[in-house]
PDB file of C-alpha atoms in Angstrom:
ATOM      1  CA  ASP A1335     -12.441   1.620  -2.718  1.00  0.00           C
ATOM      2  CA  ASN A1336      -8.989   1.544  -4.245  1.00  0.00           C
ATOM      3  CA  VAL A1337      -8.734   5.014  -5.752  1.00  0.00           C
ATOM      4  CA  ASP A1338      -5.847   5.630  -8.089  1.00  0.00           C
ATOM      5  CA  LEU A1339      -3.983   8.509  -6.486  1.00  0.00           C
ATOM      6  CA  GLY A1340      -0.863   8.150  -8.598  1.00  0.00           C
ATOM      7  CA  ASP A1341       2.650   6.845  -7.975  1.00  0.00           C
ATOM      8  CA  LEU A1342       5.801   8.288  -6.503  1.00  0.00           C
ATOM      9  CA  MET A1343       9.310   7.259  -7.491  1.00  0.00           C
ATOM     10  CA  PHE A1344      12.072   7.736  -4.974  1.00  0.00           C
ATOM     11  CA  SER A1345      15.397   6.157  -4.176  1.00  0.00           C
ATOM     12  CA  LEU A1346      16.720   5.180  -0.780  1.00  0.00           C
ATOM     13  CA  CYS A1347      20.374   5.036   0.088  1.00  0.00           C
ATOM     14  CA  TYR A1348      21.995   4.337   3.450  1.00  0.00           C
ATOM     15  CA  LEU A1349      25.602   4.992   4.415  1.00  0.00           C
ATOM     16  CA  PRO A1350      26.143   2.995   7.614  1.00  0.00           C
ATOM     17  CA  THR A1351      29.618   4.429   8.283  1.00  0.00           C
ATOM     18  CA  ALA A1352      28.350   8.023   8.148  1.00  0.00           C
ATOM     19  CA  GLY A1353      24.935   7.155   9.577  1.00  0.00           C
ATOM     20  CA  ARG A1354      23.303   8.978   6.670  1.00  0.00           C
ATOM     21  CA  LEU A1355      19.952   8.055   5.175  1.00  0.00           C
ATOM     22  CA  THR A1356      19.251   9.746   1.840  1.00  0.00           C
ATOM     23  CA  ILE A1357      15.866   9.674   0.180  1.00  0.00           C
ATOM     24  CA  THR A1358      15.851  11.179  -3.293  1.00  0.00           C
ATOM     25  CA  ILE A1359      12.395  12.173  -4.453  1.00  0.00           C
ATOM     26  CA  ILE A1360      12.667  11.573  -8.191  1.00  0.00           C
ATOM     27  CA  LYS A1361       9.224  12.119  -9.684  1.00  0.00           C
ATOM     28  CA  ALA A1362       5.540  11.340  -9.483  1.00  0.00           C
ATOM     29  CA  ARG A1363       3.068  10.294 -12.155  1.00  0.00           C
ATOM     30  CA  ASN A1364      -0.704  10.329 -12.644  1.00  0.00           C
ATOM     31  CA  LEU A1365      -1.371  12.250  -9.458  1.00  0.00           C
ATOM     32  CA  LYS A1366      -4.989  12.808  -8.591  1.00  0.00           C
ATOM     33  CA  ALA A1367      -6.130  16.279  -9.624  1.00  0.00           C
ATOM     34  CA  MET A1368      -6.961  18.337  -6.539  1.00  0.00           C
ATOM     35  CA  ASP A1369      -7.750  21.724  -8.082  1.00  0.00           C
ATOM     36  CA  ILE A1370     -10.765  22.829 -10.067  1.00  0.00           C
ATOM     37  CA  THR A1371      -8.433  23.347 -13.007  1.00  0.00           C
ATOM     38  CA  GLY A1372      -7.818  19.598 -13.172  1.00  0.00           C
ATOM     39  CA  ALA A1373      -4.233  19.893 -11.989  1.00  0.00           C
ATOM     40  CA  SER A1374      -2.388  20.104  -8.693  1.00  0.00           C
ATOM     41  CA  ASP A1375       0.583  21.968  -7.233  1.00  0.00           C
ATOM     42  CA  PRO A1376       2.318  18.992  -5.681  1.00  0.00           C
ATOM     43  CA  TYR A1377       5.190  18.870  -3.238  1.00  0.00           C
ATOM     44  CA  VAL A1378       6.462  15.958  -1.177  1.00  0.00           C
ATOM     45  CA  LYS A1379       6.748  15.948   2.596  1.00  0.00           C
ATOM     46  CA  VAL A1380       9.016  13.330   4.181  1.00  0.00           C
ATOM     47  CA  SER A1381       8.779  12.607   7.912  1.00  0.00           C
ATOM     48  CA  LEU A1382      11.364  10.605   9.821  1.00  0.00           C
ATOM     49  CA  MET A1383       9.356   8.490  12.261  1.00  0.00           C
ATOM     50  CA  CYS A1384      10.498   6.516  15.275  1.00  0.00           C
ATOM     51  CA  GLU A1385       7.940   4.414  17.135  1.00  0.00           C
ATOM     52  CA  GLY A1386       5.099   6.568  15.866  1.00  0.00           C
ATOM     53  CA  ARG A1387       6.777   9.865  16.806  1.00  0.00           C
ATOM     54  CA  ARG A1388       7.930  12.326  14.179  1.00  0.00           C
ATOM     55  CA  LEU A1389      11.589  13.191  14.711  1.00  0.00           C
ATOM     56  CA  LYS A1390      12.208  15.377  11.670  1.00  0.00           C
ATOM     57  CA  LYS A1391      10.439  16.488   8.554  1.00  0.00           C
ATOM     58  CA  ARG A1392      11.605  17.951   5.284  1.00  0.00           C
ATOM     59  CA  LYS A1393       9.884  18.860   2.058  1.00  0.00           C
ATOM     60  CA  THR A1394      10.645  19.343  -1.604  1.00  0.00           C
ATOM     61  CA  SER A1395       9.903  22.408  -3.662  1.00  0.00           C
ATOM     62  CA  THR A1396       6.371  22.840  -5.047  1.00  0.00           C
ATOM     63  CA  LYS A1397       5.831  22.067  -8.730  1.00  0.00           C
ATOM     64  CA  ARG A1398       3.111  24.235 -10.203  1.00  0.00           C
ATOM     65  CA  ASN A1399       0.155  22.998 -12.163  1.00  0.00           C
ATOM     66  CA  THR A1400       1.169  19.426 -12.948  1.00  0.00           C
ATOM     67  CA  LEU A1401       0.105  15.862 -12.232  1.00  0.00           C
ATOM     68  CA  ASN A1402       3.505  14.474 -13.283  1.00  0.00           C
ATOM     69  CA  PRO A1403       6.074  16.515 -11.360  1.00  0.00           C
ATOM     70  CA  VAL A1404       9.812  15.875 -11.583  1.00  0.00           C
ATOM     71  CA  TYR A1405      11.799  16.763  -8.454  1.00  0.00           C
ATOM     72  CA  ASN A1406      15.169  15.023  -8.316  1.00  0.00           C
ATOM     73  CA  GLU A1407      15.626  16.397  -4.801  1.00  0.00           C
ATOM     74  CA  ALA A1408      17.663  14.609  -2.160  1.00  0.00           C
ATOM     75  CA  ILE A1409      16.642  14.749   1.476  1.00  0.00           C
ATOM     76  CA  VAL A1410      19.228  13.598   4.012  1.00  0.00           C
ATOM     77  CA  PHE A1411      18.568  12.413   7.555  1.00  0.00           C
ATOM     78  CA  ASP A1412      21.169  11.459  10.137  1.00  0.00           C
ATOM     79  CA  VAL A1413      20.340   7.987  11.394  1.00  0.00           C
ATOM     80  CA  PRO A1414      23.021   6.113  13.333  1.00  0.00           C
ATOM     81  CA  PRO A1415      23.279   2.406  12.386  1.00  0.00           C
ATOM     82  CA  GLU A1416      22.071   1.314  15.837  1.00  0.00           C
ATOM     83  CA  ASN A1417      18.791   3.179  15.249  1.00  0.00           C
ATOM     84  CA  ILE A1418      18.100   2.274  11.621  1.00  0.00           C
ATOM     85  CA  ASP A1419      15.829  -0.624  12.609  1.00  0.00           C
ATOM     86  CA  GLN A1420      13.461   1.597  14.589  1.00  0.00           C
ATOM     87  CA  ILE A1421      13.039   4.124  11.805  1.00  0.00           C
ATOM     88  CA  ASN A1422      10.239   4.537   9.279  1.00  0.00           C
ATOM     89  CA  LEU A1423       9.822   7.163   6.626  1.00  0.00           C
ATOM     90  CA  SER A1424       6.366   8.542   6.101  1.00  0.00           C
ATOM     91  CA  ILE A1425       6.068  10.169   2.685  1.00  0.00           C
ATOM     92  CA  ALA A1426       3.118  12.361   1.764  1.00  0.00           C
ATOM     93  CA  VAL A1427       2.442  13.962  -1.599  1.00  0.00           C
ATOM     94  CA  MET A1428       0.697  17.243  -0.818  1.00  0.00           C
ATOM     95  CA  ASP A1429      -1.196  19.721  -2.952  1.00  0.00           C
ATOM     96  CA  TYR A1430      -0.108  23.284  -2.209  1.00  0.00           C
ATOM     97  CA  ASP A1431      -2.985  25.742  -1.912  1.00  0.00           C
ATOM     98  CA  ARG A1432      -2.541  29.470  -1.579  1.00  0.00           C
ATOM     99  CA  VAL A1433      -5.976  29.624   0.000  1.00  0.00           C
ATOM    100  CA  GLY A1434      -6.927  27.317   2.842  1.00  0.00           C
ATOM    101  CA  HIS A1435      -4.697  24.468   3.865  1.00  0.00           C
ATOM    102  CA  ASN A1436      -2.626  22.086   1.816  1.00  0.00           C
ATOM    103  CA  GLU A1437      -4.344  18.807   1.051  1.00  0.00           C
ATOM    104  CA  VAL A1438      -2.805  15.360   1.102  1.00  0.00           C
ATOM    105  CA  ILE A1439      -2.993  13.682  -2.305  1.00  0.00           C
ATOM    106  CA  GLY A1440      -1.643  10.359  -1.069  1.00  0.00           C
ATOM    107  CA  VAL A1441       0.894   8.732   1.238  1.00  0.00           C
ATOM    108  CA  CYS A1442       3.322   5.846   1.371  1.00  0.00           C
ATOM    109  CA  GLN A1443       5.570   4.389   4.050  1.00  0.00           C
ATOM    110  CA  VAL A1444       8.949   2.717   3.973  1.00  0.00           C
ATOM    111  CA  GLY A1445      10.706   1.033   6.863  1.00  0.00           C
ATOM    112  CA  ASN A1446      10.614  -2.091   8.991  1.00  0.00           C
ATOM    113  CA  ASP A1447       6.999  -1.493  10.007  1.00  0.00           C
ATOM    114  CA  ALA A1448       5.817  -0.733   6.480  1.00  0.00           C
ATOM    115  CA  GLU A1449       3.991  -3.324   4.434  1.00  0.00           C
ATOM    116  CA  ASN A1450       4.761  -5.021   1.123  1.00  0.00           C
ATOM    117  CA  LEU A1451       6.805  -2.815  -1.184  1.00  0.00           C
ATOM    118  CA  GLY A1452       7.588  -0.315   1.582  1.00  0.00           C
ATOM    119  CA  ARG A1453       9.291  -3.012   3.610  1.00  0.00           C
ATOM    120  CA  ASP A1454      10.912  -4.706   0.601  1.00  0.00           C
ATOM    121  CA  HIS A1455      12.386  -1.421  -0.621  1.00  0.00           C
ATOM    122  CA  TRP A1456      13.761  -0.713   2.872  1.00  0.00           C
ATOM    123  CA  ASN A1457      15.310  -4.176   3.189  1.00  0.00           C
ATOM    124  CA  GLU A1458      16.840  -3.873  -0.267  1.00  0.00           C
ATOM    125  CA  MET A1459      18.403  -0.560   0.771  1.00  0.00           C
ATOM    126  CA  LEU A1460      19.872  -2.186   3.898  1.00  0.00           C
ATOM    127  CA  SER A1461      21.188  -5.129   1.857  1.00  0.00           C
ATOM    128  CA  TYR A1462      23.050  -2.841  -0.551  1.00  0.00           C
ATOM    129  CA  PRO A1463      24.564  -0.029   1.506  1.00  0.00           C
ATOM    130  CA  ARG A1464      25.915   3.019  -0.346  1.00  0.00           C
ATOM    131  CA  LYS A1465      23.839   2.145  -3.414  1.00  0.00           C
ATOM    132  CA  PRO A1466      20.717   4.179  -4.259  1.00  0.00           C
ATOM    133  CA  ILE A1467      17.747   1.870  -4.836  1.00  0.00           C
ATOM    134  CA  ALA A1468      14.817   3.408  -6.715  1.00  0.00           C
ATOM    135  CA  HIS A1469      11.238   2.107  -6.935  1.00  0.00           C
ATOM    136  CA  TRP A1470       7.793   3.365  -7.857  1.00  0.00           C
ATOM    137  CA  HIS A1471       5.390   3.341  -4.911  1.00  0.00           C
ATOM    138  CA  PRO A1472       1.629   3.586  -5.374  1.00  0.00           C
ATOM    139  CA  LEU A1473       0.120   6.300  -3.210  1.00  0.00           C
ATOM    140  CA  ALA A1474      -2.498   5.301  -0.658  1.00  0.00           C
ATOM    141  CA  GLU A1475      -5.249   7.265   1.003  1.00  0.00           C
ATOM    142  CA  VAL A1476      -4.520   8.645   4.453  1.00  0.00           C
ATOM    143  CA  ARG A1477      -5.936   6.264   7.008  1.00  0.00           C
TER     144      ARG A1477
END
């Protein structure tokens, strides 16, 4: 049941003094092809979640016709230090379609409520403030 949907590399960086959380979407690899052509037009949508509610969302540009897009795009959220423990980031790699609606290729989560790597990456970010920490995250199917 474990379909290989590809991996996403991003870095997390938190500046407690400024209350700024930066996620830099670096690149993705081996994305699952969503189009008949055997490619996808991927972009990344990042949602700032608090207790299951979406507070803010931002997205990257769309990269045409590739399964290995490179973004290097930083997305900044304002998160005061007293709230950082209640926050999760929900990250979805989407396939842009001119016709119909955009499809989700795969998702990953980081934050206190995330599991495994998502939580480890988050804790590493909190342990080393002001330092961008980058990891590859395998994409999962939307539950």
